[in-house]
Coordinates of C-alpha atoms in Angstrom, one line a residue:
M1 CA 126.1 107.3 103.4
L2 CA 128.3 108.4 100.7
A3 CA 131.5 110.0 100.6
A4 CA 131.3 113.1 98.4
L5 CA 133.9 116.1 98.3
Q6 CA 131.3 119.0 100.4
L7 CA 131.6 122.1 99.4
A8 CA 131.1 124.6 103.0
I9 CA 128.3 127.2 101.1
V10 CA 126.3 130.1 102.6
A11 CA 122.1 131.0 102.1
G12 CA 122.1 128.7 99.0
L13 CA 123.4 125.5 96.8
L14 CA 126.0 126.5 94.1
V15 CA 126.3 124.6 91.0
W16 CA 129.2 125.1 88.6
R17 CA 128.3 126.1 85.4
A18 CA 130.4 127.1 82.2
G19 CA 130.6 130.0 80.7
D20 CA 130.7 131.2 76.9
D21 CA 134.6 131.2 76.9
G22 CA 134.6 128.1 78.4
A23 CA 135.2 128.5 82.0
A24 CA 133.3 127.4 85.2
R25 CA 131.6 129.9 86.7
P26 CA 129.2 129.9 89.9
Q27 CA 125.4 129.6 89.2
R28 CA 123.4 129.8 92.5
V29 CA 120.2 128.1 93.1
A30 CA 117.5 128.2 95.3
S31 CA 118.4 126.6 98.6
P32 CA 116.7 123.4 99.8
S33 CA 114.5 124.7 102.4
A34 CA 113.2 127.2 99.8
R35 CA 113.3 123.7 96.8
A36 CA 111.1 121.9 99.3
A37 CA 108.2 123.9 99.4
R38 CA 106.8 123.2 95.9
D39 CA 106.9 120.2 93.5
A40 CA 108.1 119.2 90.8
P41 CA 106.9 120.6 87.3
A42 CA 104.1 118.5 86.2
P43 CA 105.5 116.0 83.0
T44 CA 103.3 116.7 79.2
A45 CA 103.8 112.7 79.3
H46 CA 102.0 109.8 80.9
R47 CA 103.5 107.0 80.6
F48 CA 104.6 106.0 84.1
D49 CA 102.5 104.9 86.9
R50 CA 103.8 107.6 89.8
A51 CA 100.4 105.8 92.1
R52 CA 101.7 102.4 91.7
A53 CA 105.7 103.5 93.0
M54 CA 104.4 105.8 95.9
R55 CA 102.6 101.9 97.2
L56 CA 105.8 100.3 96.2
V57 CA 107.7 102.7 98.2
R58 CA 105.1 102.1 101.5
L59 CA 105.9 98.3 101.2
Q60 CA 108.8 98.7 101.3
L61 CA 108.8 100.9 104.2
A62 CA 106.5 98.6 106.2
A63 CA 109.6 96.3 106.3
G64 CA 111.2 98.6 108.6
Q65 CA 114.8 99.0 108.9
R66 CA 116.6 97.3 106.1
P67 CA 120.8 96.4 106.3
A68 CA 122.2 94.4 104.1
G69 CA 121.9 90.8 105.5
S70 CA 118.9 90.8 107.7
P71 CA 115.8 89.3 107.4
Q72 CA 113.3 91.8 106.4
L73 CA 115.4 93.0 102.9
R74 CA 115.9 89.3 102.2
A75 CA 112.0 88.9 102.6
V76 CA 111.6 92.5 100.5
A77 CA 114.3 91.5 98.1
E78 CA 111.8 88.3 97.3
R79 CA 108.7 91.1 96.8
L80 CA 110.6 92.7 94.2
R81 CA 112.2 90.1 92.4
A82 CA 108.3 89.2 91.4
L83 CA 108.1 92.2 90.3
L84 CA 110.6 92.7 87.8
P85 CA 111.3 91.4 84.2
A86 CA 113.0 88.2 84.3
G87 CA 113.9 88.5 87.7
R88 CA 116.4 86.2 89.2
F89 CA 118.5 86.6 92.2
E90 CA 122.3 86.5 92.0
D91 CA 124.6 85.9 94.7
V92 CA 127.0 88.5 96.4
P93 CA 130.5 86.9 96.3
D94 CA 132.8 86.9 99.6
H95 CA 129.1 88.7 101.3
P96 CA 126.9 85.9 101.8
G97 CA 123.3 86.4 102.7
L98 CA 123.2 89.6 99.6
R99 CA 122.2 89.1 97.0
N100 CA 121.8 91.3 93.8
V101 CA 117.6 91.6 92.2
V102 CA 118.1 92.0 88.8
G103 CA 115.6 92.0 85.4
E104 CA 115.8 92.2 82.1
I105 CA 113.9 93.8 78.9
P106 CA 115.6 91.6 75.8
G107 CA 117.2 93.8 72.8
T108 CA 121.1 94.4 71.5
A109 CA 123.9 93.7 73.3
P110 CA 125.6 95.2 75.2
A111 CA 122.6 96.2 78.0
V112 CA 121.6 99.8 78.7
V113 CA 121.6 98.9 82.7
L114 CA 119.1 100.9 85.2
G115 CA 120.1 100.7 88.7
A116 CA 119.3 101.4 93.0
H117 CA 121.0 100.0 95.9
Y118 CA 118.0 98.5 98.2
D119 CA 119.7 98.2 101.3
T120 CA 120.2 101.0 103.7
E121 CA 122.2 101.8 106.2
Y122 CA 122.7 99.9 109.2
H123 CA 122.6 103.2 112.0
P124 CA 121.0 104.9 113.5
P125 CA 118.8 102.4 114.6
G126 CA 115.3 103.0 113.0
F127 CA 116.3 104.4 109.9
V128 CA 113.9 104.1 106.6
G129 CA 115.1 105.3 104.1
A130 CA 112.2 106.5 101.9
N131 CA 114.5 108.7 99.8
D132 CA 117.2 106.9 100.7
A133 CA 116.6 105.0 98.3
A134 CA 112.9 103.4 98.5
A135 CA 111.7 105.7 96.3
A136 CA 114.6 105.2 93.6
V137 CA 114.0 101.3 93.8
A138 CA 110.0 102.0 93.2
T139 CA 111.0 103.7 90.7
V140 CA 113.6 101.3 89.3
I141 CA 110.5 98.7 88.7
E142 CA 107.9 100.9 88.0
V143 CA 110.1 101.9 85.2
S144 CA 110.6 98.2 84.0
R145 CA 106.6 97.6 84.1
T146 CA 106.4 100.7 82.1
L147 CA 109.1 99.5 79.3
R148 CA 107.8 96.2 79.0
R149 CA 104.8 97.3 77.0
T150 CA 105.9 100.6 75.6
A151 CA 107.6 100.0 71.7
R152 CA 110.7 100.8 71.3
P153 CA 112.8 100.7 68.0
A154 CA 114.2 97.9 66.1
G155 CA 117.9 97.2 67.3
A156 CA 117.4 99.1 70.5
P157 CA 119.3 97.6 73.3
A158 CA 119.2 95.6 76.1
I159 CA 117.5 96.9 79.0
R160 CA 118.8 95.3 82.5
F161 CA 116.9 96.6 86.2
V162 CA 119.4 95.8 88.7
L163 CA 119.0 96.5 92.7
F164 CA 121.7 96.4 94.6
D165 CA 122.6 94.9 97.6
G166 CA 125.4 96.0 100.3
E167 CA 125.8 99.3 98.8
E168 CA 126.0 101.0 102.0
E169 CA 128.6 100.4 104.5
P170 CA 128.5 97.9 106.7
K171 CA 130.6 99.3 109.8
P172 CA 132.9 102.7 110.4
T173 CA 134.6 103.5 107.2
D174 CA 137.2 105.5 106.0
D175 CA 137.2 104.1 102.9
F176 CA 133.3 104.0 101.4
Y177 CA 134.3 102.0 97.5
R178 CA 136.3 100.1 99.8
D179 CA 133.9 98.8 102.1
A180 CA 130.5 99.5 100.9
L181 CA 129.6 99.3 97.0
R182 CA 129.1 95.6 97.5
G183 CA 126.1 94.6 95.0
S184 CA 127.6 97.2 92.7
K185 CA 131.1 95.9 92.5
A186 CA 129.9 92.4 92.4
Y187 CA 127.9 93.5 89.7
V188 CA 130.3 94.6 87.4
T189 CA 133.0 91.8 88.4
A190 CA 130.4 89.6 86.3
H191 CA 129.3 91.1 83.8
P192 CA 132.2 92.0 82.1
G193 CA 132.1 93.9 78.6
E194 CA 128.0 93.6 78.9
T195 CA 126.8 97.1 79.6
R196 CA 126.5 100.3 77.2
A197 CA 126.0 102.8 79.4
M198 CA 124.2 102.8 83.2
V199 CA 122.1 105.2 84.9
L200 CA 122.0 104.8 88.8
L201 CA 118.6 106.7 90.7
D202 CA 119.8 107.5 94.1
Y203 CA 118.2 110.6 95.8
I204 CA 115.2 111.4 94.0
G205 CA 111.6 111.5 95.6
N206 CA 112.5 114.2 97.3
R207 CA 110.7 117.7 97.2
G208 CA 111.7 120.4 94.9
V209 CA 114.1 117.5 93.7
Q210 CA 116.3 119.1 91.9
L211 CA 119.7 117.1 89.7
P212 CA 122.4 119.3 88.2
R213 CA 124.6 116.6 86.5
E214 CA 127.1 115.0 90.0
G215 CA 130.3 115.1 89.3
S216 CA 132.0 112.2 88.3
S217 CA 129.2 111.4 85.6
D218 CA 129.7 110.7 82.1
P219 CA 128.8 114.3 79.6
G220 CA 127.5 112.2 77.3
V221 CA 124.8 110.1 79.2
W222 CA 124.0 113.7 81.8
R223 CA 123.2 115.3 78.5
R224 CA 120.3 112.2 76.6
V225 CA 119.4 112.2 80.0
R226 CA 118.5 116.5 80.0
A227 CA 117.1 115.6 76.7
A228 CA 114.4 113.3 77.5
A229 CA 113.4 115.5 80.4
A230 CA 112.9 118.4 78.3
Q231 CA 111.3 116.5 75.5
V232 CA 108.7 115.6 79.1
G233 CA 108.2 118.9 80.0
V234 CA 110.1 118.4 83.2
A235 CA 113.8 120.3 82.3
P236 CA 114.4 122.4 85.2
V237 CA 114.2 119.0 87.2
F238 CA 117.6 118.6 86.1
P239 CA 119.8 121.8 86.0
D240 CA 122.9 123.1 83.5
G241 CA 125.1 122.5 86.1
D242 CA 127.3 120.1 88.6
E243 CA 127.3 119.6 92.0
V244 CA 129.8 118.0 94.0
S245 CA 131.6 114.2 93.3
I246 CA 130.0 110.9 94.7
T247 CA 130.9 107.8 95.4
D248 CA 128.2 105.7 94.9
D249 CA 127.0 101.9 92.7
H250 CA 127.6 104.2 89.5
A251 CA 131.8 104.1 91.0
P252 CA 132.3 100.8 89.7
F253 CA 130.8 101.2 86.5
L254 CA 132.9 104.3 85.8
R255 CA 136.2 102.9 86.8
A256 CA 135.4 99.6 84.8
G257 CA 135.1 102.1 81.3
V258 CA 131.3 102.4 81.2
P259 CA 130.0 105.8 80.7
A260 CA 127.6 105.9 84.0
V261 CA 125.7 108.8 85.4
D262 CA 123.9 109.0 89.0
L263 CA 120.7 110.9 89.8
I264 CA 121.2 112.1 92.8
D265 CA 119.9 115.4 95.0
W266 CA 122.8 115.6 97.4
S267 CA 121.6 118.6 99.3
Y268 CA 118.4 116.3 100.9
R269 CA 118.4 117.4 103.9
Y270 CA 117.1 114.3 105.4
K271 CA 119.9 112.3 104.0
D272 CA 120.9 109.8 106.9
T273 CA 119.0 110.8 109.6
V274 CA 115.6 108.9 110.8
N275 CA 114.1 111.8 109.6
D276 CA 114.4 110.5 106.1
T277 CA 110.1 109.2 106.2
Y278 CA 107.6 108.3 103.9
N279 CA 106.8 112.2 104.4
K280 CA 110.0 113.5 102.8
L281 CA 108.5 112.3 99.9
A282 CA 106.8 114.1 97.1
P283 CA 104.7 111.8 94.1
A284 CA 105.8 114.9 91.9
S285 CA 109.0 114.3 92.1
V286 CA 108.9 110.4 91.4
D287 CA 107.3 111.2 88.3
A288 CA 109.6 113.6 87.1
V289 CA 111.9 111.7 87.2
G290 CA 110.1 108.6 86.4
E291 CA 108.6 109.4 83.0
T292 CA 112.1 111.3 82.6
V293 CA 113.4 107.2 82.8
V294 CA 111.3 105.9 80.8
E295 CA 111.5 108.6 77.8
L296 CA 115.5 108.2 77.8
L297 CA 115.5 104.4 77.6
R298 CA 112.8 104.1 75.3
T299 CA 114.0 106.0 73.0
W300 CA 117.4 105.2 73.9
R301 CA 119.2 103.3 70.2

């Protein structure tokens, strides 16, 4: 699904943390299996409706496998567009049948983009992508609903909600950036200078979710994310450390000079398998990430 430099690790996940002298040191955190046995902490804020978000996950999964350009994905896209503020489609040039779904809450320019991809892998047969990335799509939509009725500071930036088509590669590839990320590359090309920062959601719904800083993510935006998480009581979900760099839909924004972060639990054990199903998700994880993102965007100025 995504290209990444994977580290061989025994009995746990290593993330990298800077010591007092500035040197990077490995920090051991709980193994994926151990973390999967416990839920994310309950947020102290209650703006995000996790039950509604989980219903949106089920809506997507009911359509089955949804590869880019497929009739089932286009049908789902119609439902998603209607749920975003001022929702619209943007075609992906040179890829007939592909289209991003875009919504917006007005504010000052340039906008902050909150994104997720809504297509699934074309293989293996039967792959429905509960965590890759139906949970992220549902979170983006529920965040948009929450922020529409939430007061923000004077001069707050516009917020664009973008569901990217064609994130997954259409065929086996040795260059994921070249052949995949079709919707995010098209969006960046079509909207030069219109984005001040970008937050991408990907694997965020699994039980025991842990979201250290993805290796290529912008440190400044990452500090904002962690501050928002601490404010709503879920700081343990965003540990102080780095994971591997991952080629994902934030990469075209980074290459265009836009500060961007990718919230993704790369240790998710069911990624790219037919076992990435609804029962692998935890409402508590979706809630923790949803409340964090609402707080992040609610207070952005």
